[in-house]
Coordinates of C-alpha atoms in Angstrom, one line a residue:
X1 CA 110.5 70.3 134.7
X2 CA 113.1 72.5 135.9
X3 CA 113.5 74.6 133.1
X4 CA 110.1 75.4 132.6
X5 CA 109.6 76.0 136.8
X6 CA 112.2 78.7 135.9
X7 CA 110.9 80.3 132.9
X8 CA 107.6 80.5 134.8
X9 CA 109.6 81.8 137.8
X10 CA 111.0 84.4 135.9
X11 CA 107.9 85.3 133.8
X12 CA 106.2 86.3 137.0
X13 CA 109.2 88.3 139.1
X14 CA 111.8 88.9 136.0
X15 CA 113.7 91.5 138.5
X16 CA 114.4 89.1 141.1
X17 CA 116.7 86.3 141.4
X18 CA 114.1 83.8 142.9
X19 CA 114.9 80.2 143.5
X20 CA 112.1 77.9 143.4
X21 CA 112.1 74.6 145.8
X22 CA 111.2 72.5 143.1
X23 CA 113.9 73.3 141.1
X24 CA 116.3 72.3 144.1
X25 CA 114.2 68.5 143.9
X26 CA 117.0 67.0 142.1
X27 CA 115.9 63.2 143.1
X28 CA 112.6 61.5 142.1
X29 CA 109.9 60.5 144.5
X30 CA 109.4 56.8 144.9
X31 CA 105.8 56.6 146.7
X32 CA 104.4 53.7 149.1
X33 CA 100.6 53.8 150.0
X34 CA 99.4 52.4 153.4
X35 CA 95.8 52.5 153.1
X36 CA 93.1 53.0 150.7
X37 CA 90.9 55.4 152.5
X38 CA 90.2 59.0 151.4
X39 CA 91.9 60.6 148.8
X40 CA 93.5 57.4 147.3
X41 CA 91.6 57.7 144.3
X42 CA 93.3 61.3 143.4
X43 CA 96.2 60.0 144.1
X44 CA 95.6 57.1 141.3
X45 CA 94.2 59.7 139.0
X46 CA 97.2 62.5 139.7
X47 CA 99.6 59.2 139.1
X48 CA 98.1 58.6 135.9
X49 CA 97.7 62.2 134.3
X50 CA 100.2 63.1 131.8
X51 CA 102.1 65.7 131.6
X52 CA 102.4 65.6 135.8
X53 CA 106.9 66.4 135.4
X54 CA 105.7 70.2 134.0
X55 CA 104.4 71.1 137.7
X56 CA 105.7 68.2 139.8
X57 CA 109.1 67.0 140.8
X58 CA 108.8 63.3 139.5
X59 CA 106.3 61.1 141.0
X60 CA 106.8 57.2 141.1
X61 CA 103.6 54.8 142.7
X62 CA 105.3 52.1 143.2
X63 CA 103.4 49.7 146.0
X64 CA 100.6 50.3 148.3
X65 CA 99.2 48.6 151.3
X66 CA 95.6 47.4 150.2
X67 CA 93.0 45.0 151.2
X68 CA 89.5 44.5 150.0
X69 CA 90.1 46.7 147.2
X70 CA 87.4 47.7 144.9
X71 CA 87.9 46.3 140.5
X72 CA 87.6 49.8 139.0
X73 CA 91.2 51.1 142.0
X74 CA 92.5 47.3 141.1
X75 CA 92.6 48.1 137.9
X76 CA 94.4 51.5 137.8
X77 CA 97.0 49.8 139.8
X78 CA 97.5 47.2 137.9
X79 CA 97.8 49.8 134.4
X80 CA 100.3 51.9 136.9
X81 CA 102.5 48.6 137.0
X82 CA 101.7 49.1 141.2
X83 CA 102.5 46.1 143.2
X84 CA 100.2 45.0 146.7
X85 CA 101.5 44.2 149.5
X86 CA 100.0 43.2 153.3
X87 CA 101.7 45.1 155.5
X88 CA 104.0 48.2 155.1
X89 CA 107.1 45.8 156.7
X90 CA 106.4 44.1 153.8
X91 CA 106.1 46.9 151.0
X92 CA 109.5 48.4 152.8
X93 CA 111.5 44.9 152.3
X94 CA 110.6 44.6 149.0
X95 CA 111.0 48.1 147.7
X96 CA 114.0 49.5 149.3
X97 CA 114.3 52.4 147.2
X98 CA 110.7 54.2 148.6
X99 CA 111.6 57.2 149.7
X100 CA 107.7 59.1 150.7
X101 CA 105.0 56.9 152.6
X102 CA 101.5 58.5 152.4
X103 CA 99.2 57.1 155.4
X104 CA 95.4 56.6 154.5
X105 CA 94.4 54.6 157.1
X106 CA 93.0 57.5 159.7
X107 CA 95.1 55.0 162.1
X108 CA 96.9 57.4 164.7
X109 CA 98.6 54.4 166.3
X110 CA 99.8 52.9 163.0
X111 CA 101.3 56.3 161.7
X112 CA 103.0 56.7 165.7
X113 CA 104.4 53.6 164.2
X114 CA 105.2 54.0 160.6
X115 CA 107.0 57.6 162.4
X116 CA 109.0 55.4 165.1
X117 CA 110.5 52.3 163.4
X118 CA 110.8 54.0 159.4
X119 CA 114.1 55.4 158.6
X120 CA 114.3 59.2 158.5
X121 CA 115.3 58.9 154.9
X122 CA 111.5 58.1 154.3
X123 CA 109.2 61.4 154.0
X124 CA 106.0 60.5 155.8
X125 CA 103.1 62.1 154.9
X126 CA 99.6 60.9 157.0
X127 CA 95.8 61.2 156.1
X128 CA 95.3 64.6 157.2
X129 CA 97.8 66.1 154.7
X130 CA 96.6 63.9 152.3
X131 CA 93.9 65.8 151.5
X132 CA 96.3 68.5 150.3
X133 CA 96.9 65.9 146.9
X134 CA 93.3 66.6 146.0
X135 CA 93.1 70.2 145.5
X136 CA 96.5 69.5 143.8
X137 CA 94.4 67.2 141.4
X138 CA 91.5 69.7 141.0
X139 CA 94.6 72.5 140.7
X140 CA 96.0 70.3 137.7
X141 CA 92.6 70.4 136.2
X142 CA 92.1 73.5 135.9
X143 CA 95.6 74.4 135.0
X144 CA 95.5 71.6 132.3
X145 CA 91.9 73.6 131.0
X146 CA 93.2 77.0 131.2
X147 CA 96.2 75.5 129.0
X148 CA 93.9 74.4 126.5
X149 CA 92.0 77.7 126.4
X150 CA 95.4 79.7 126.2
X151 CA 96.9 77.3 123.3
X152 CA 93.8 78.2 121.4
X153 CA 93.2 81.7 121.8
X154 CA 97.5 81.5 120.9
X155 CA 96.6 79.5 118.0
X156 CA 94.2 81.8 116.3
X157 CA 96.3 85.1 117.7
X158 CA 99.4 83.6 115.4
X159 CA 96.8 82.3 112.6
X160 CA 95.5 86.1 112.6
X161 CA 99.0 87.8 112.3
X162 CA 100.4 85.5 110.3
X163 CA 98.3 86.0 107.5
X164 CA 98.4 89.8 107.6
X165 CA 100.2 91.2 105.1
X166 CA 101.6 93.8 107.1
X167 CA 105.3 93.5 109.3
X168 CA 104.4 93.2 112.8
X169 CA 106.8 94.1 115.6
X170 CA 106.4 92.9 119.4
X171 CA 108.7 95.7 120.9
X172 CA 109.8 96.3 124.5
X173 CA 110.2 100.0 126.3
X174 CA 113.6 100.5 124.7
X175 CA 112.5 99.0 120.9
X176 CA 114.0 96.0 121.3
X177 CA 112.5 93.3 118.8
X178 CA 110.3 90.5 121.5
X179 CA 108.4 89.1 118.1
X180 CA 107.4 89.6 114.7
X181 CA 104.7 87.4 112.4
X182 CA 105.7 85.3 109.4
X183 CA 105.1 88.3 106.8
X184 CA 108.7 89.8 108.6
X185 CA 110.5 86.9 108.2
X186 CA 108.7 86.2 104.6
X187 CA 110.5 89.7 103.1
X188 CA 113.7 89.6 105.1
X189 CA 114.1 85.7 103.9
X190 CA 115.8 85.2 107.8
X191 CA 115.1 83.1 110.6
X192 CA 113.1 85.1 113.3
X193 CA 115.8 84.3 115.6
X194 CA 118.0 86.3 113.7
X195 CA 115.5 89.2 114.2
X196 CA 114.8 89.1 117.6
X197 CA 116.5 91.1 120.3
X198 CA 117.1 93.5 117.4
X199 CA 116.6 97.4 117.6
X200 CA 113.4 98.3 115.1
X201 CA 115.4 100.6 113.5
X202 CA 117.6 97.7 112.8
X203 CA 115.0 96.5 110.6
X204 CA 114.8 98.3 107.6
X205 CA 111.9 98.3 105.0
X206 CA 114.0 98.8 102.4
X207 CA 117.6 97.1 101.6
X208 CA 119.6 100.8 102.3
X209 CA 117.4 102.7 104.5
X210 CA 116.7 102.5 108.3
X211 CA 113.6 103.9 110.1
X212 CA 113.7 106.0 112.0
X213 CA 115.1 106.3 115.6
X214 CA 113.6 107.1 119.1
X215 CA 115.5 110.3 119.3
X216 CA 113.6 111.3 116.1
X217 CA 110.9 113.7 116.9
X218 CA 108.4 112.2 114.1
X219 CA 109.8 108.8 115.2
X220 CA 106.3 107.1 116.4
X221 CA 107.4 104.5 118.7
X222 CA 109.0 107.4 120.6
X223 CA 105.9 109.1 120.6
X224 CA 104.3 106.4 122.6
X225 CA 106.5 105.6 124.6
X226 CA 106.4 109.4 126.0
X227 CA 102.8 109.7 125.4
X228 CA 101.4 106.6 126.4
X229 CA 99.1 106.8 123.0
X230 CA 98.6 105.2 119.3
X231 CA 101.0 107.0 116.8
X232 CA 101.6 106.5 113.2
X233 CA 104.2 108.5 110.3
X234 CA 105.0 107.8 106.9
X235 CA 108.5 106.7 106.1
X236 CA 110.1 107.3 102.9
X237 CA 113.1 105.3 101.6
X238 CA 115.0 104.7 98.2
X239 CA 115.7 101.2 97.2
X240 CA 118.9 101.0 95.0
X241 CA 117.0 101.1 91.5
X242 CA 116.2 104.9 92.6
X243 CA 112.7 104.0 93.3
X244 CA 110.7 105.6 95.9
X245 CA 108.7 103.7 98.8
X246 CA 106.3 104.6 101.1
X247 CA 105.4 103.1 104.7
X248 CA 103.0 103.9 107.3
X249 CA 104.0 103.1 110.4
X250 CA 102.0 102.8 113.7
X251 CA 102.6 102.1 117.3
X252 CA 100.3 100.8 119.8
X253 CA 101.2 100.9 123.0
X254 CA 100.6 98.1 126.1
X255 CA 100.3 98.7 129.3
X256 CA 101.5 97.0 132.9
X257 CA 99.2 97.0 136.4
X258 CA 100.6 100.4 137.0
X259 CA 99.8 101.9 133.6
X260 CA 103.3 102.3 132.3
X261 CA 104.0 102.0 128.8
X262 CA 105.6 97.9 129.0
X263 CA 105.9 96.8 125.5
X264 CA 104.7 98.6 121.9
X265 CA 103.1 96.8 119.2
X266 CA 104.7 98.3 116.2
X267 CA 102.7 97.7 111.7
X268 CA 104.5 98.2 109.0
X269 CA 102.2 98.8 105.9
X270 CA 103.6 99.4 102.5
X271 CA 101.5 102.2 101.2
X272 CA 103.6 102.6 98.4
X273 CA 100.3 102.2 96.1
X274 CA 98.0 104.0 98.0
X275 CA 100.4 107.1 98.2
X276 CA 100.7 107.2 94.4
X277 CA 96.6 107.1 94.3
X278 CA 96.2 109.7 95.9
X279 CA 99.0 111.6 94.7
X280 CA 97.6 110.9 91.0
X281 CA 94.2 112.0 92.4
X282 CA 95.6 115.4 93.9
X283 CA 98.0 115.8 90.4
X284 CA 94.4 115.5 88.7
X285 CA 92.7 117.9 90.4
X286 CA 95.4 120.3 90.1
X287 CA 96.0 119.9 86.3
X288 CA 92.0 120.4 86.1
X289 CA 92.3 123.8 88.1
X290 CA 95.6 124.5 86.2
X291 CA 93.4 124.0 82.8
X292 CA 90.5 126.2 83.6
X293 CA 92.6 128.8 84.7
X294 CA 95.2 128.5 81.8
X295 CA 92.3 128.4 79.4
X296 CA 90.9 131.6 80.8
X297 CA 94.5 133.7 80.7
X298 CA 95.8 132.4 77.4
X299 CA 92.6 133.6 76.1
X300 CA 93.0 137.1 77.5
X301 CA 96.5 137.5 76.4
X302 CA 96.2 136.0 72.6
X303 CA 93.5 138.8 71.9
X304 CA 96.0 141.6 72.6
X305 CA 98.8 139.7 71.4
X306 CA 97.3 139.0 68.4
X307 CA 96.7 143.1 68.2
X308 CA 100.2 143.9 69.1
X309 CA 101.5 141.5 66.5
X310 CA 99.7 142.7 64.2
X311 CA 100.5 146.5 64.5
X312 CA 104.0 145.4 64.9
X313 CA 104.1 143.8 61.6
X314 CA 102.5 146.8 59.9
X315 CA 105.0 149.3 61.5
X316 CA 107.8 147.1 60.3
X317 CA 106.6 147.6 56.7
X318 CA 106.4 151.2 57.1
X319 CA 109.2 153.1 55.0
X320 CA 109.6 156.1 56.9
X321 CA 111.3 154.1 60.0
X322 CA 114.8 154.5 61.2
X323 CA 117.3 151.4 61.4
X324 CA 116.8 151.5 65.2
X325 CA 113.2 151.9 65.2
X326 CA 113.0 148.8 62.9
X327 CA 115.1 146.6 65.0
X328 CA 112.7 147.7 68.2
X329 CA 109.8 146.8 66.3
X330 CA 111.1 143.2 64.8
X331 CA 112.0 142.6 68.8
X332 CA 108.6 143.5 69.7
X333 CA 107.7 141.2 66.9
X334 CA 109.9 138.3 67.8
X335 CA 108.7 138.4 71.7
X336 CA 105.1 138.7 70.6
X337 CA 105.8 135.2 69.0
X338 CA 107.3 133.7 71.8
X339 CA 104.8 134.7 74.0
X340 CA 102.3 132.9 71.8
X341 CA 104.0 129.9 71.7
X342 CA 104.3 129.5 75.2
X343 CA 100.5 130.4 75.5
X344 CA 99.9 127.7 72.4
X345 CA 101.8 125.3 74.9
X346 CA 99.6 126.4 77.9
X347 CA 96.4 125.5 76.0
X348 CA 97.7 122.0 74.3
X349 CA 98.5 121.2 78.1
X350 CA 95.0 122.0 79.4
X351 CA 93.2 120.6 76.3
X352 CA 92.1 116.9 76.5
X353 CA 94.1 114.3 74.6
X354 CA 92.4 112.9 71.8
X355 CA 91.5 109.3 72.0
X356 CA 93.1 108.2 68.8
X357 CA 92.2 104.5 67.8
X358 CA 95.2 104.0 65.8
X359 CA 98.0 101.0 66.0
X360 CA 101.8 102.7 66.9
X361 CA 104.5 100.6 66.1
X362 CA 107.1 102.2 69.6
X363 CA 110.3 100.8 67.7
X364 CA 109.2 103.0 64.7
X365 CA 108.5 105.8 67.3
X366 CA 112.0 105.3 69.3
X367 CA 114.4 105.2 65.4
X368 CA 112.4 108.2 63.9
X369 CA 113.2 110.3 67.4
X370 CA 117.1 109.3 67.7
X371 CA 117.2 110.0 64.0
X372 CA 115.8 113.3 65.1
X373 CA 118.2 114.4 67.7
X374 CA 121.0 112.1 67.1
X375 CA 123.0 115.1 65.8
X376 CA 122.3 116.9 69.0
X377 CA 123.6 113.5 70.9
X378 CA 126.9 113.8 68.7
X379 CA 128.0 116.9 69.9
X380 CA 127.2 116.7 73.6
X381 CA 129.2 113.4 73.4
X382 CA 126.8 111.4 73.9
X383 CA 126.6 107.9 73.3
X384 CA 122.9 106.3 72.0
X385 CA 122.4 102.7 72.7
X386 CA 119.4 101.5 70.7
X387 CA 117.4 98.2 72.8
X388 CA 114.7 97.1 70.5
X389 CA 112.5 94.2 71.7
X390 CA 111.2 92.1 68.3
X391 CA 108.2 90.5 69.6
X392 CA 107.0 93.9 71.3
X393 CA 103.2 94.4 70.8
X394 CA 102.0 97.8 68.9
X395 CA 99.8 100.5 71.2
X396 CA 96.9 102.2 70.5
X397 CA 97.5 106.5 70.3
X398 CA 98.4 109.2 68.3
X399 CA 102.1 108.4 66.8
X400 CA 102.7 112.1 66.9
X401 CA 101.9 112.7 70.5
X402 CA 104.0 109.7 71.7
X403 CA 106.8 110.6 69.3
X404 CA 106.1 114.3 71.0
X405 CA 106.5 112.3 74.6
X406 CA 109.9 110.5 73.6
X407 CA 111.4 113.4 72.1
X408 CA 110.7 115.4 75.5
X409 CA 112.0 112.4 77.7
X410 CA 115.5 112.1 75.6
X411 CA 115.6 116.1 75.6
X412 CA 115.8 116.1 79.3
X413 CA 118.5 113.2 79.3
X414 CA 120.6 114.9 76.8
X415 CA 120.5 118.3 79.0
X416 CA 121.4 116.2 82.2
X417 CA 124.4 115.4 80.5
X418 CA 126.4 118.4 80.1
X419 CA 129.3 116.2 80.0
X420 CA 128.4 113.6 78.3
X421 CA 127.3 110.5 79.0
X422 CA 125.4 107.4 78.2
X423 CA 121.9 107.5 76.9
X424 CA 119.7 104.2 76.5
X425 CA 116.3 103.9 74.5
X426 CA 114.4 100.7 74.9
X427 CA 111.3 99.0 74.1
X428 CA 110.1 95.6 75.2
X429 CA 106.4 94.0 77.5
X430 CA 106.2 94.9 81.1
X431 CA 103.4 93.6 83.0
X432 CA 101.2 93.0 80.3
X433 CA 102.2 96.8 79.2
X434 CA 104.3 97.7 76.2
X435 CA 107.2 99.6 77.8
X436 CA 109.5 102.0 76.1
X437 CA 112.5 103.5 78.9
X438 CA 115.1 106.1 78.5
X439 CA 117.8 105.8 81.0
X440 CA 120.8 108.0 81.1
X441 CA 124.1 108.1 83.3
X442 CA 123.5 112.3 84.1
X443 CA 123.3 113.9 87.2
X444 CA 120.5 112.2 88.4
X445 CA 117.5 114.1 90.3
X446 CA 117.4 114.9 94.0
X447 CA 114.6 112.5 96.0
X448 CA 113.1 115.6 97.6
X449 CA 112.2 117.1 93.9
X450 CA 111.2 113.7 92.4
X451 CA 107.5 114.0 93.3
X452 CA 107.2 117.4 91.7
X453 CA 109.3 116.7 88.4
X454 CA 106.0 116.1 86.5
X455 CA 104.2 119.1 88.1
X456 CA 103.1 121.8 85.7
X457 CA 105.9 124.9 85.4
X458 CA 108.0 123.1 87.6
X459 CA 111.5 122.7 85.9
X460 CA 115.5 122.2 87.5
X461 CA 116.4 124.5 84.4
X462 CA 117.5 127.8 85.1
X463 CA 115.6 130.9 84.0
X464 CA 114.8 131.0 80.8
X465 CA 115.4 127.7 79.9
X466 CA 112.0 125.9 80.1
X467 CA 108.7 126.6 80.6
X468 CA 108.1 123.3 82.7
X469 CA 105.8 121.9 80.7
X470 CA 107.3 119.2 78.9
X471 CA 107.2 116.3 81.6
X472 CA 103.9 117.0 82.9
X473 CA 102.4 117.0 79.1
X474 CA 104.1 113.6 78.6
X475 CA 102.7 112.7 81.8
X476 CA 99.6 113.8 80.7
X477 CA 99.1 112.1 77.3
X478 CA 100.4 109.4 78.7
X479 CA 97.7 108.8 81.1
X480 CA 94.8 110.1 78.4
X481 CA 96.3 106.9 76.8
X482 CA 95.8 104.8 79.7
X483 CA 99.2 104.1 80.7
X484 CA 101.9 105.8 83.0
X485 CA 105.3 107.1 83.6
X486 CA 107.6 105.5 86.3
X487 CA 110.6 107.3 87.6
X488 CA 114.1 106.2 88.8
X489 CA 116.8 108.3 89.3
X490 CA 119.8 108.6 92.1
X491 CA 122.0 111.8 92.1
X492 CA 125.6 111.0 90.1
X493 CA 124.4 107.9 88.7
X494 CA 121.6 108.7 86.2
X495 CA 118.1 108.7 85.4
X496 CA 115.4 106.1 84.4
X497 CA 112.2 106.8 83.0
X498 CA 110.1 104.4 81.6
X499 CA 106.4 104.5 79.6
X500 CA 104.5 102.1 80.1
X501 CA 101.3 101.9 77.8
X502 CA 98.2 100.0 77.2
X503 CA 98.7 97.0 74.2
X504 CA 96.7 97.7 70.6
X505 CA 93.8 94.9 71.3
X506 CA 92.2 94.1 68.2
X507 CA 88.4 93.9 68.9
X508 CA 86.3 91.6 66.4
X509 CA 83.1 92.5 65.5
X510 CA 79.9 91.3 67.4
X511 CA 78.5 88.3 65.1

């Protein structure tokens, strides 16, 4: 009883140091009853409750001093073990160790008497006070109702936030962890007592990144805490595979009598998914403006290109030009090429993939394409490691494309590898997808570029060196084939990137 009188204690004045007289009750109370006049029944039916030692200092009835007493009060006394006795002298004699009398006789000349001759140890308490013992009854009532009600309402409050899917953070004013649900403790695998007391920035989403703190401006418990408003960010962090993750954090805050920010509630949702959706969605519409627009141009430009070549290569026949006049004109010519390659590029990129039907064995794909630039591997000292799955299943494409893919994917490993390195080509199943990855041990890409690597003209190279096309036709191809591309990369360590693509599905004929 005494710790929970404290708790409670401190629950309701947590500043002070407050000592409550019922934890100072260190001895039980041994009860005699003289009487059975009013308020004898509550004192049977507080007697009998359970759970009386959570708001009581112990209560023992032991005897009482009855006559003519009714079967139903008979009974309870006899279930209460309580003995009868005649007279209180009596009661007294035989139980020694009494230490409270309660008087229900409305006798003022027996309680002058029970006061004169009973020793002081005794507590006397008469008819009048009595009456106190049923309001504590009707008190206990409606404490043990309003226990109930709160056990349930705690009950489906826990069933609710345990079964979210989200982390949920109790938090105090200086983010200090008061409580979390099951789905915390679920993906940290620890006790939450291990948890608690904990900064929030303590708790990391990911296994080497912390959120971030309340003396981050974008920080959104710090936010309401100043505010005294909902917030929410998204968090980025890196696990140690190079992959990025995305959380949306929100803060809600909850307030005391005065209004003052007390405690935050803090969700953690993994919106790793939903981030890529949309990115995809805004990559779409951008590669659909991007086409449109690149359509328009490279038609523009190929009609006077095709003019300048042409006049180019009839100057360059003519006999009466000079040695320098010639090598001006074959530069002319050269460039005017170039320029309609890069426009030929342009125009494959905004052109819709064909949906070929056709089975692609990738392990064919992956030895035709080292075979292809395994001389280029030799001299940049580079070392191929070849990871061929047996039982991986053949995808439906256009073996040229995907060989045009591959060959892109182990071009940009070979140039992050000035130095040389370590390249990998694999193949093998993935989620019900036939994956194919190239990993290499090169420089590795920067996280603030990795969301852009696949955007159209976007390249690390330096001028000159790439149009910035390659990745986000491989991306693109990829995708008209219903698969996708997956990125992992850390700077000095290397890069993954893996294809993953739809199965072949032989379909039989209907009948």
């Amino acid at each position: 009883m005494r710790a929970r009188t404290r708790d409670f204690v401190n629950s309701v004045y947590p500043e002070h140091d407050t000592v409550c007289i019922l934890e100072q009750a260190a001895r039980d109370f041994y009860i005699g009853v003289v009487g059975i006049g009013p308020g004898f029944e509550s004192i049977l039916e507080l007697m009998a409750r359970p759970g009386l030692e959570d708001f009581f200092p112990r209560l023992h009835l032991v005897a009482c001093v009855a006559s003519n007493i009714c079967p139903e009060a008979l009974n309870k006394l006899n279930a209460l073990g309580v003995v009868r006795h005649e007279t209180y002298q009596e009661m007294l004699q035989a139980h020694p160790g009494i230490n409270l009398l309660i008087e229900l006789t409305n006798q003022p000349d027996l309680l002058r008497e029970l006061r004169r001759v009973v020793s002081p140890d005794i507590a006397i308490l008469d008819h009048t006070s009595a009456v106190f013992l049923c309001g504590l009854l009707i008190m206990f009532e409606m404490s043990s109702k309003c226990k109930v009600d709160l056990l349930g309402q705690q009950s489906l409050l826990n069933a609710v936030m345990d079964e979210m899917n989200d982390d949920v953070f109790l938090l105090d004013a200086k983010g200090r962890v008061l409580d979390v649900n099951k789905h915390v403790c679920r993906r940290l695998g620890k006790e939450k007592k291990e948890i608690l007391r904990k900064f929030c920035w303590e708790i990391s989403s990911g296994t080497h990144h912390n959120h971030c703190r309340t003396d981050d401006p974008d920080c959104p418990l710090r936010t309401t805490l100043l505010q005294g408003r909902r917030a929410e960010s998204l968090q980025t962090w890196v696990d140690p595979e190079g992959q990025a993750h995305y959380h949306q954090i929100r803060t809600y805050p909850i307030f005391n009598k005065q209004g003052e920010v007390q405690k935050v509630i803090e969700v953690r949702r993994d919106a790793t998914l939903r981030t890529e959706m949309e990115k995809r969605l805004q990559q779409a519409e951008k590669l659909a403006a991007i086409g449109e627009l690149s359509t328009y141009i490279a038609h523009e430009i190929r009609n006077p290109l095709f003019a300048i070549g042409g006049f180019a290569n009839a100057l360059l026949r003519a006999p009466e030009l000079t040695v320098g006049a010639r090598e001006k004109v074959r530069i002319i010519l050269e460039e005017s090429k170039r320029l309609d390659n890069i426009l030929k590029s342009i125009i494959n990129f905004a052109r819709p993939t064909a949906a070929a039907s056709a089975e692609v064995d990738v392990n064919t794909i992956i030895l035709e394409t080292v075979q292809l630039l395994g001389i280029g591997c030799k001299e940049r000292g580079v070392a191929i490691d070849i990871q061929l799955a047996e039982d991986v299943a053949k995808v439906r494409g256009d073996a040229e494309l995907l060989k045009q893919c591959l060959i892109n994917l182990v071009k940009n490993a070979l140039e992050a590898m000035p130095a040389g390195g370590s390249l990998t080509v694999s193949s093998g199943m993935e989620s019900h997808h036939v994956r194919v990855t190239v990993k290499d041990t090169g420089v590795g890409i920067p996280s603030e570029v990795q969301d852009m690597i696949f955007n159209p003209f976007f390249t690390t190279k330096k001028t000159g060196g790439g149009s910035g096309l390659g990745l986000a036709m491989t991306k693109k191809i990829i995708g008209d084939l219903g698969g996708f591309l997956r990125l992992e990369s850390q700077v000095g360590l290397g890069t993954t990137v893996t294809m993953l693509l739809p199965p072949y599905v032989l379909l039989q004929p209907a009948g």
